[in-house]
Coordinates of C-alpha atoms in Angstrom, one line a residue:
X1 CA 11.8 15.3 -8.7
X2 CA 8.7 13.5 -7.9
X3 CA 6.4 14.7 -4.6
X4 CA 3.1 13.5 -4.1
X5 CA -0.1 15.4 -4.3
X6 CA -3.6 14.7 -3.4
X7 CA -6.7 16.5 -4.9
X8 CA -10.5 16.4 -3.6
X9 CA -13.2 17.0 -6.1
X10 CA -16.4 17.2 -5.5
X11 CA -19.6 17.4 -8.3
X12 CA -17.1 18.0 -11.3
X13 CA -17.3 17.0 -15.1
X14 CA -17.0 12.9 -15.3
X15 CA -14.4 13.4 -18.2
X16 CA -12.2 15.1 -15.3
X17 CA -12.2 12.4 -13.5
X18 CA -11.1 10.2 -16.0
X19 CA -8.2 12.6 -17.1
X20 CA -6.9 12.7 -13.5
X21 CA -7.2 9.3 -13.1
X22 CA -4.7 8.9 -15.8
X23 CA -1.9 10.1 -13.4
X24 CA -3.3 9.7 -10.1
X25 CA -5.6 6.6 -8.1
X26 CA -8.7 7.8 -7.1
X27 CA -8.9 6.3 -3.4
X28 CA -12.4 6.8 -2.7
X29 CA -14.8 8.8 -5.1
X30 CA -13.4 12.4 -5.6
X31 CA -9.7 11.8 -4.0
X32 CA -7.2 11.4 -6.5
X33 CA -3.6 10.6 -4.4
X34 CA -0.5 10.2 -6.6
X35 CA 3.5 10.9 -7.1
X36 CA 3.9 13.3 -10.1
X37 CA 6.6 15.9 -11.5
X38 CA 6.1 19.5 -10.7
X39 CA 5.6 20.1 -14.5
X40 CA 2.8 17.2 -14.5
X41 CA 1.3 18.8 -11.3
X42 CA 0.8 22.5 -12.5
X43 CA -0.6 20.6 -15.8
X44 CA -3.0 18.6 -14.2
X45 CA -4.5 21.7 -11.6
X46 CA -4.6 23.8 -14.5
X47 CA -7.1 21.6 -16.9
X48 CA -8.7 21.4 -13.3
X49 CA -9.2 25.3 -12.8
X50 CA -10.5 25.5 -16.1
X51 CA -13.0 22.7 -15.9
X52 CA -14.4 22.8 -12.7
X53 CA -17.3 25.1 -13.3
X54 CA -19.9 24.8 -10.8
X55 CA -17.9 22.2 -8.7
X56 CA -15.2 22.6 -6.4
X57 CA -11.6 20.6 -6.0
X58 CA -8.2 21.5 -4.1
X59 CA -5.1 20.1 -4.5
X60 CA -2.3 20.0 -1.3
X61 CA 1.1 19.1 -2.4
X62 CA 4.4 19.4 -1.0
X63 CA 6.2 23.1 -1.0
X64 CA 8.9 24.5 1.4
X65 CA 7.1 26.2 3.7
X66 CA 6.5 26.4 7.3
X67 CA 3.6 23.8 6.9
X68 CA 4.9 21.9 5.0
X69 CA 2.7 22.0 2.0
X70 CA 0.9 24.2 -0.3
X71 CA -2.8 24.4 -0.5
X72 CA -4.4 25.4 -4.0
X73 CA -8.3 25.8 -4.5
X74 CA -10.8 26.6 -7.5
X75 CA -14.7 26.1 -8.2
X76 CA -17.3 27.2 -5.6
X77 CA -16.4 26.6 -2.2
X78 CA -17.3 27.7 1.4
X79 CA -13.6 27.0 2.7
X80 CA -11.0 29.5 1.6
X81 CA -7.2 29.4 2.5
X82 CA -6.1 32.3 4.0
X83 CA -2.3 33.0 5.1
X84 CA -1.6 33.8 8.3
X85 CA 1.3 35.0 9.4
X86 CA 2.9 32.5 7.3
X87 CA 0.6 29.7 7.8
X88 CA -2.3 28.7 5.5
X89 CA -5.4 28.3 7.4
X90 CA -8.6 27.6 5.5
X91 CA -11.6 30.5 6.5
X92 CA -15.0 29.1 6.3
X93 CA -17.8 31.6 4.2
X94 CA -20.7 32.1 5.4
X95 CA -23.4 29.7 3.8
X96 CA -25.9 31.8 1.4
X97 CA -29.0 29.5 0.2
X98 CA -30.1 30.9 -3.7
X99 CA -33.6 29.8 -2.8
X100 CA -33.4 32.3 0.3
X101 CA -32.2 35.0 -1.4
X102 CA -34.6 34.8 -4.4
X103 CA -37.6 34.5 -1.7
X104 CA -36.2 38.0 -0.1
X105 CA -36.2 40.1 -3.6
X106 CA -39.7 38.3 -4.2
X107 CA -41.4 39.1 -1.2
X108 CA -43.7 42.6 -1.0
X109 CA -42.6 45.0 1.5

């Protein structure tokens, strides 16, 4: 049976975009919203996983739990769902700037 599904993308490969828009409407730039089989769904996250690279998407669709819905996530991101108690609540990272850290093994001690 069909459910809907929405996933956000953000700095991925232009050729994804064009494959998910191929099953979904991309609402405003990186948010694809459409109704899709489970079958077409685990299809479409997985060329997503494997694409991604240095970019980050998630996909929320609907699943029988508590919430609701099911949060899935892949790429680099500073939000990470975590379950709790049951619920999925997304746990923010702490924020680590590369140009910082190479600075600190540059610097003389």
């Amino acid at each position: 049976m069909p459910s809907m599904l929405v996933i956000a993308t953000t700095a991925v490969p232009d050729h994804l975009r064009g494959a998910l828009s191929r099953w979904t409407i991309e609402v405003v730039p990186g948010i694809f919203v459409g109704t899709v089989s489970a079958r077409v769904r685990d299809e479409l996250w997985k060329s997503v996983a494997e694409v991604v690279s240095d970019g980050a998407a998630v996909l929320v669709h609907p699943a029988p739990t508590e919430q609701g819905y099911e949060i899935r996530t892949a790429g680099t991101r500073r939000r990470v769902p975590e379950d709790f108690d049951g619920l999925t609540l997304m746990r923010m990272t702490a924020h680590v700037d590369p140009r910082a850290e190479a600075n600190k093994l540059q610097s003389p001690r």
